[in-house]
Tab-separated table of C-alpha atoms in Angstrom:
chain	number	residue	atom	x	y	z
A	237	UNK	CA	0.000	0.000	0.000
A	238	UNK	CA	2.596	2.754	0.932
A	239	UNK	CA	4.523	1.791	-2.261
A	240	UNK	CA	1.539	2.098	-4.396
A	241	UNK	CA	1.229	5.667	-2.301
A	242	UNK	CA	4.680	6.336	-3.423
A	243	UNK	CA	4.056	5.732	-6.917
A	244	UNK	CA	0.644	7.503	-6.758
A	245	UNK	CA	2.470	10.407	-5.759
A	246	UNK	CA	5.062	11.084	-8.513
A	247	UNK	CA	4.044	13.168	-11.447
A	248	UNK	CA	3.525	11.456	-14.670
A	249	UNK	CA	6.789	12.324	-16.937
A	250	UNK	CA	9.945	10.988	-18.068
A	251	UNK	CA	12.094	8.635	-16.243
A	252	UNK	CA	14.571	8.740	-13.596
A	253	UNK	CA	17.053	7.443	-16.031
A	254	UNK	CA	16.481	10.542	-18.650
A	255	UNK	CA	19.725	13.635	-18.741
A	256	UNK	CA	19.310	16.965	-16.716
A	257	UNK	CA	20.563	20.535	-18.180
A	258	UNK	CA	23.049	21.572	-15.499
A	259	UNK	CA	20.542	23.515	-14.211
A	260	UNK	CA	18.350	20.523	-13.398
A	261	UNK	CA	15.624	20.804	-16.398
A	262	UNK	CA	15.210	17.315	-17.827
A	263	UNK	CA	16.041	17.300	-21.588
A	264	UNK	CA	13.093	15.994	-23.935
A	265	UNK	CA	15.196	15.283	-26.904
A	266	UNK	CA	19.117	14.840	-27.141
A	267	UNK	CA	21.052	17.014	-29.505
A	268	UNK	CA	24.319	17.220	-30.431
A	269	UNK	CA	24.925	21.079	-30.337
A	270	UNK	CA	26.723	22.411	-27.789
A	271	UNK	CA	23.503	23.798	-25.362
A	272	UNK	CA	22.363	20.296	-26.057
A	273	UNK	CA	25.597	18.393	-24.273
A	274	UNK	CA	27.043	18.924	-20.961
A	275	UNK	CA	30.801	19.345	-22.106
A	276	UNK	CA	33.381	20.233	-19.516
A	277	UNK	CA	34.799	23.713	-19.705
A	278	UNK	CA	37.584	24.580	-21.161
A	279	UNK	CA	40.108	25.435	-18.622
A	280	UNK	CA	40.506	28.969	-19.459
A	281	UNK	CA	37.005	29.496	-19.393
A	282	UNK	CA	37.154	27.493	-15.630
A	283	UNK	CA	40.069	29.861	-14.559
A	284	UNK	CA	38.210	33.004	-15.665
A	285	UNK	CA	34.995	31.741	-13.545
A	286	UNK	CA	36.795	31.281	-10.626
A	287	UNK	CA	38.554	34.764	-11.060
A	288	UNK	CA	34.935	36.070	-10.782
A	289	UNK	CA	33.667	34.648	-8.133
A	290	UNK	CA	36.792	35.508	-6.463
A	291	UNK	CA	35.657	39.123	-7.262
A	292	UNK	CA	32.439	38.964	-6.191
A	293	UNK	CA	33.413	36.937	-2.729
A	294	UNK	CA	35.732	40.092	-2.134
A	295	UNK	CA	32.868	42.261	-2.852
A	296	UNK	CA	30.518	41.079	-0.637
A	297	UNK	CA	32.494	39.617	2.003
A	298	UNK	CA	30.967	36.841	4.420
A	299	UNK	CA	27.371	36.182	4.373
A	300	UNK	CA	26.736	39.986	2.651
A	301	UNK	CA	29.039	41.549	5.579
A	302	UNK	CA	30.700	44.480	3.224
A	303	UNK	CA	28.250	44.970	1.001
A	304	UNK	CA	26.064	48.221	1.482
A	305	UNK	CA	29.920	49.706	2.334
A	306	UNK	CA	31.502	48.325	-0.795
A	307	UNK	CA	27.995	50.034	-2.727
A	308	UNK	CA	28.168	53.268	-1.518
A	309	UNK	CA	31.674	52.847	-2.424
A	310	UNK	CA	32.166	51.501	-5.788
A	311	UNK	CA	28.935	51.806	-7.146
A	312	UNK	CA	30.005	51.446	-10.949
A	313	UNK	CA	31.953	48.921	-10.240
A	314	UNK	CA	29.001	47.242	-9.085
A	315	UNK	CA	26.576	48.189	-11.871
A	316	UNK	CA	29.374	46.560	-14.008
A	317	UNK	CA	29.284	43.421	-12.337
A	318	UNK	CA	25.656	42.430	-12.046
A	319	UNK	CA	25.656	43.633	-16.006
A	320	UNK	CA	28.420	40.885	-16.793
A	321	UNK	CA	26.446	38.328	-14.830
A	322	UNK	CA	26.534	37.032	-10.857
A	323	UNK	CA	28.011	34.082	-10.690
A	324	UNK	CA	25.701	30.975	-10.062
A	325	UNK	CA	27.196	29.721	-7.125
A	326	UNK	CA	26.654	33.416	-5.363
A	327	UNK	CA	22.920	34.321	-7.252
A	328	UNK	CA	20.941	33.417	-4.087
A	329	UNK	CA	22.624	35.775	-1.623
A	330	UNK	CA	23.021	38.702	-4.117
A	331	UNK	CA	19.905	38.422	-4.910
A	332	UNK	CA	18.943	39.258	-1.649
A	333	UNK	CA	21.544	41.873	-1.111
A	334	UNK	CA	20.496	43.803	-4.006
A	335	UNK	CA	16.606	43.418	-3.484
A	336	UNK	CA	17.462	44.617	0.462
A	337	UNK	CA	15.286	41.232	1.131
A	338	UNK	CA	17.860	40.260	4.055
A	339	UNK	CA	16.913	43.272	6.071
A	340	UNK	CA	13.275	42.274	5.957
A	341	UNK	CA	14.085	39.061	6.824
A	342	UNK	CA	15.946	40.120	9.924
A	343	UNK	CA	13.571	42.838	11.207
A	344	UNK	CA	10.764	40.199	11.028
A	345	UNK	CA	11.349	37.169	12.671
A	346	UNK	CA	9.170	34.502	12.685
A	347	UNK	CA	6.594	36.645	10.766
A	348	UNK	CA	6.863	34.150	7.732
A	349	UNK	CA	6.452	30.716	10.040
A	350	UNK	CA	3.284	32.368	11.272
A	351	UNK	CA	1.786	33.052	7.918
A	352	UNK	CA	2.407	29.711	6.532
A	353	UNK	CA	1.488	27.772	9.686
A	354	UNK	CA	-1.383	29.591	11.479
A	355	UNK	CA	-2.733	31.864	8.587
A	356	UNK	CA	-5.302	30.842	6.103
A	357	UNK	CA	-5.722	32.312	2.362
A	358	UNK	CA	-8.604	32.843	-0.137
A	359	UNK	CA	-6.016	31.692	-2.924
A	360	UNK	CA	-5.181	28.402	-1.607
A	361	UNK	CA	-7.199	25.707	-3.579
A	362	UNK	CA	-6.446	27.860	-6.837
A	363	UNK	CA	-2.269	27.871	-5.741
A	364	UNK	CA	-2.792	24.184	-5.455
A	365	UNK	CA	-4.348	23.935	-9.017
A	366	UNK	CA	-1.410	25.449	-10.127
A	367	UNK	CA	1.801	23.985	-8.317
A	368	UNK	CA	1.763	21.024	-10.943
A	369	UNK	CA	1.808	23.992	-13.930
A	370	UNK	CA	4.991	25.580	-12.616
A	371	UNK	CA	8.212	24.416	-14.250
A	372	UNK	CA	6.742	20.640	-14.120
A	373	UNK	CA	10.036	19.385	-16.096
A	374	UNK	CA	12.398	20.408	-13.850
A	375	UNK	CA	13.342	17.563	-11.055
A	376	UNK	CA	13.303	19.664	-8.317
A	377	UNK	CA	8.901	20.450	-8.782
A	378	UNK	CA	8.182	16.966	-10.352
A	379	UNK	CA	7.065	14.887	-7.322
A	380	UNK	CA	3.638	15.596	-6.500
A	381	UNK	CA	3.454	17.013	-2.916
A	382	UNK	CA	7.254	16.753	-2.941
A	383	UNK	CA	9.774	19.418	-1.328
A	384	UNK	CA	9.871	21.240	-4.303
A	385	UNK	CA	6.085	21.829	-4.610
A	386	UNK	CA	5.553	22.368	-0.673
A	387	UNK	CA	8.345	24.822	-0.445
A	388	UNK	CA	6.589	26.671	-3.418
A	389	UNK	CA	3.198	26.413	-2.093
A	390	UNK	CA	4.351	27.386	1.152
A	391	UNK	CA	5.827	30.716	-0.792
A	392	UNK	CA	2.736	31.500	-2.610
A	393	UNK	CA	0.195	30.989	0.149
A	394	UNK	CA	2.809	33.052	2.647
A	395	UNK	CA	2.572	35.747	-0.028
A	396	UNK	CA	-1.115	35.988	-0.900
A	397	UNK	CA	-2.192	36.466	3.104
A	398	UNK	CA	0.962	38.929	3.826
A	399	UNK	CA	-0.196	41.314	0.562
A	400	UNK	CA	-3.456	40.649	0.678
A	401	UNK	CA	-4.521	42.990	-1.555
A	402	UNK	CA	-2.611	41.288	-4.652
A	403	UNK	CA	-3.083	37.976	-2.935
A	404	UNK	CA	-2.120	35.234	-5.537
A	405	UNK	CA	-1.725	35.872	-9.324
A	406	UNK	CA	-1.109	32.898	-11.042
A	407	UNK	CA	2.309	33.389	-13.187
A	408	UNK	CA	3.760	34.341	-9.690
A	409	UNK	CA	4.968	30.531	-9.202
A	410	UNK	CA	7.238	30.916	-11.914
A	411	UNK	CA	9.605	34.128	-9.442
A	412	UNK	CA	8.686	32.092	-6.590
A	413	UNK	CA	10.192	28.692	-8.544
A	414	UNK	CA	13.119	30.036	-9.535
A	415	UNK	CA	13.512	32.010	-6.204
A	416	UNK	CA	13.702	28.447	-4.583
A	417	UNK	CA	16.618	26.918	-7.123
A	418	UNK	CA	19.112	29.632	-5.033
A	419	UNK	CA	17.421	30.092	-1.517
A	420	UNK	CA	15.516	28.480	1.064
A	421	UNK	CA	11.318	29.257	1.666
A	422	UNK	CA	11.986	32.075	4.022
A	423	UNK	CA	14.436	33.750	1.745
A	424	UNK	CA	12.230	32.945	-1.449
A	425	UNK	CA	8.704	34.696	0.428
A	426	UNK	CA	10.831	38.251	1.805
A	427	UNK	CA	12.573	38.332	-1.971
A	428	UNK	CA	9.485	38.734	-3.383
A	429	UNK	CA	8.178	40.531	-0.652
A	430	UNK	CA	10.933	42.956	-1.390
A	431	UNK	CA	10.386	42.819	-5.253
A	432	UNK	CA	6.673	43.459	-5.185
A	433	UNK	CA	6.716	45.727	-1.964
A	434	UNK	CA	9.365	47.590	-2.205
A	435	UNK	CA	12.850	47.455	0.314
A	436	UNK	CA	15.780	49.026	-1.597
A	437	UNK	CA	13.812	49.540	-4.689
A	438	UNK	CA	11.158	50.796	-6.512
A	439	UNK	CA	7.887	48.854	-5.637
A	440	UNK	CA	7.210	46.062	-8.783
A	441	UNK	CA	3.830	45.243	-7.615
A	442	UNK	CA	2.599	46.969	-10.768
A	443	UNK	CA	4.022	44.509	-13.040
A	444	UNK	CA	1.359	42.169	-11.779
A	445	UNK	CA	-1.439	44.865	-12.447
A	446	UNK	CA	-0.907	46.456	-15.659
A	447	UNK	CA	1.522	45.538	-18.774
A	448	UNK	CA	2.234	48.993	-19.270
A	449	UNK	CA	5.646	48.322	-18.583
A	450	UNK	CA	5.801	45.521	-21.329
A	451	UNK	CA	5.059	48.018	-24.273
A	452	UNK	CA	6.963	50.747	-22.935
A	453	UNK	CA	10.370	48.553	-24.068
A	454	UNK	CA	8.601	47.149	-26.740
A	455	UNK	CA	7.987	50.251	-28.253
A	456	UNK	CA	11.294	51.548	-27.194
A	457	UNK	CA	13.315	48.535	-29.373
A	458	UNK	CA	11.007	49.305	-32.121
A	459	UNK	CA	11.689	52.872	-32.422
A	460	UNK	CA	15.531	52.592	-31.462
A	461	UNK	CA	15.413	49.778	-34.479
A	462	UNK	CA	13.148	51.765	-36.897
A	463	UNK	CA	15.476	53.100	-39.516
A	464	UNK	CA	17.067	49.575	-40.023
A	465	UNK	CA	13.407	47.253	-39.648
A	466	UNK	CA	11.693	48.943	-42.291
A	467	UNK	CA	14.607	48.459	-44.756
A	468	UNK	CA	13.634	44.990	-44.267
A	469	UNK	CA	12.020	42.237	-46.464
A	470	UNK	CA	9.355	40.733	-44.616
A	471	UNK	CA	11.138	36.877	-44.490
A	472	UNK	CA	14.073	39.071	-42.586
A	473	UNK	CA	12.037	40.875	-40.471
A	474	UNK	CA	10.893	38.085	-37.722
A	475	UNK	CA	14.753	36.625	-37.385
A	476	UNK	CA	16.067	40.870	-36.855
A	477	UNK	CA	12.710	40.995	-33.786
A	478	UNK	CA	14.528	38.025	-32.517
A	479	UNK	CA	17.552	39.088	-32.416
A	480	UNK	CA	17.982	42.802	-31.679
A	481	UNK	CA	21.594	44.100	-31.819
A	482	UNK	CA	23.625	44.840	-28.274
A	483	UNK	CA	23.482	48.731	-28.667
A	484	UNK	CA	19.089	48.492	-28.561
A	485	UNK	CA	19.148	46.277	-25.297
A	486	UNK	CA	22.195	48.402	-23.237
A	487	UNK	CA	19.970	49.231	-20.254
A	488	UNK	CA	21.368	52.442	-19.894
A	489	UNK	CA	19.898	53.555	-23.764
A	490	UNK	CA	16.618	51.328	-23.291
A	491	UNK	CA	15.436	52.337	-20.309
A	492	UNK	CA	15.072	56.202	-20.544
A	493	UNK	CA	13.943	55.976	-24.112
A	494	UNK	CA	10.890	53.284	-23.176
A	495	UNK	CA	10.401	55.620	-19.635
A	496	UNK	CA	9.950	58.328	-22.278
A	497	UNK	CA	6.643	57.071	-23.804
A	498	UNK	CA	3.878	58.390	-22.177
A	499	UNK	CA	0.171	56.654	-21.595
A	500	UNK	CA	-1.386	57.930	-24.391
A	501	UNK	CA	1.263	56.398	-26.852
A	502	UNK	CA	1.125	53.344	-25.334
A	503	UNK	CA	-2.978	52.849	-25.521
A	504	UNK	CA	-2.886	53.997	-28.982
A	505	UNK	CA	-0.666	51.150	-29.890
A	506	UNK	CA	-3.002	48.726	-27.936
C-alpha cells in the first residue's frame, strides 16, 4: 500500500534514467549542439569563472558583511558586475543583497512561520491547481506534494495572506520557482516581498497589475530599431525581432527611451 502511495504520488513524466541541463531541467530530446551536451569547460574558461567569483566573494564579504559599504563605495563597479552576470554559485545571496530582502528578513522574525502555519488564504485551492503547472520538467517540482512543490506552495500561500490585496496571481509561481533553485522558503517569500513591496527599490507590484511596462520597451526597441526594420524584407524581419543588436538592449539607452513614452502612446498602440 505505501509503495503504491509512493508511486501515486510522482508526477507522470519521463524517467529517472532521462539527462538533466546543469541547471536541473530534464532534456526531452538529445542534440548534439553544444547547449544540447554537458561538455566540460575549457580550462581557461574554468580559470576566468573562478577569477569572478573571487571578485564577487571580495565584494561582498561573508554572508553579505561588506556589502552596502563596498555600494556606496564603488557603485560602478558594481553596476558593471551584475551587467556581466553574478556568478551561479553566489545568485541566491546577491539576490537578496540587491533586493534589500535580508533586512526584511531580519527585522521580522518569525513573521513568515506564522503566515504559513497559522494563517489561512482565499487563494489556496487555486495555488494548489497550479503547483503542478509551474516548471513541471524540472526535477526539483516533479514529485507531487514533494519538497519542491511544498516549499513553493508554502511561498505563494505566505505571499497571498501577507499582501493581501494582490493575494495570488497565477504566473507568480514561476519568481517564486526560480527564487527556490538559489534560496531556502523564508528567503524565497521576503525576496518577493521585497520585489513586489518595495525594500531598496522601486515597488514592482505593478508589473502584476498592468503591462504597461511591457510596451513601454517594446515600443522603445522598435523605435531605437526603426530606420534599419523597415529596410527589411518581410522573411528578414521576424529573425532581426529576434535578435535585436547589443546597442538596442544596453539598459542604460533602453530604459530612458521606453520611460519616455507616455500613456497615451502606449494605448494607442493597444
Amino acid at each position: 500500500m505505501d509503495k503504491k502511495k509512493e508511486v501515486d504520488d510522482m508526477e507522470p513524466g519521463p524517467a529517472l534514467s532521462r539527462s538533466l541541463d546543469r541547471v536541473g531541467f530534464i532534456k526531452t530530446e538529445q542534440s548534439n549542439s553544444p547547449e544540447g551536451t554537458l561538455k566540460s569547460r575549457p580550462a581557461h574558461e574554468c580559470g576566468r569563472e573562478e577569477r569572478r567569483i573571487r571578485k564577487w566573494r571580495k565584494m561582498i564579504g561573508a554572508g553579505g558583511s561588506d556589502w552596502k559599504h563596498y555600494v556606496r563605495r564603488n557603485p560602478h563597479v558594481v553596476k558593471r558586475r551584475i551587467r556581466k552576470g553574478i556568478p551561479d554559485c553566489l545568485r541566491g545571496l546577491v539576490w537578496q543583497l540587491i533586493s534589500g530582502s535580508r533586512d526584511l528578513l531580519l527585522m521580522n522574525p518569525g513573521v513568515y512561520e506564522t503566515l504559513v502555519i497559522y494563517e489561512t488564504s482565499t487563494s489556496e485551492l487555486e495555488i494548489i491547481r497550479d503547483i503542478s503547472r509551474t516548471f513541471p520538467s524540472h526535477i526539483f517540482f516533479q514529485q507531487r506534494h514533494g519538497t519542491g512543490q511544498r516549499s513553493l506552495y508554502n511561498v505563494l500561500k505566505a505571499y497571498s495572506v501577507y499582501d493581501r490585496d494582490v493575494g495570488y496571481v497565477q504566473g507568480m509561481g514561476f519568481i517564486a520557482g526560480l527564487l527556490l533553485l538559489y534560496m531556502s522558503e523564508e528567503d524565497a517569500f521576503w525576496l518577493i516581498v521585497a520585489l513586489l513591496k518595495g525594500a531598496v527599490h522601486a515597488p514592482m507590484e505593478g508589473l502584476y497589475q498592468s503591462m504597461k511596462v511591457v510596451f513601454q520597451v517594446g515600443l522603445a526597441l522598435l523605435r531605437f530599431c526603426h530606420d534599419d526594420l523597415v529596410k527589411l524584407p518581410f522573411e528578414e524581419l521576424l529573425h532581426s525581432l529576434r535578435n535585436f543588436p547589443d546597442e538596442a538592449t544596453d539598459p542604460d539607452t533602453l530604459l530612458p527611451l521606453a520611460l519616455s513614452f507616455k500613456r497615451t502612446e502606449i494605448c494607442s498602440t493597444r
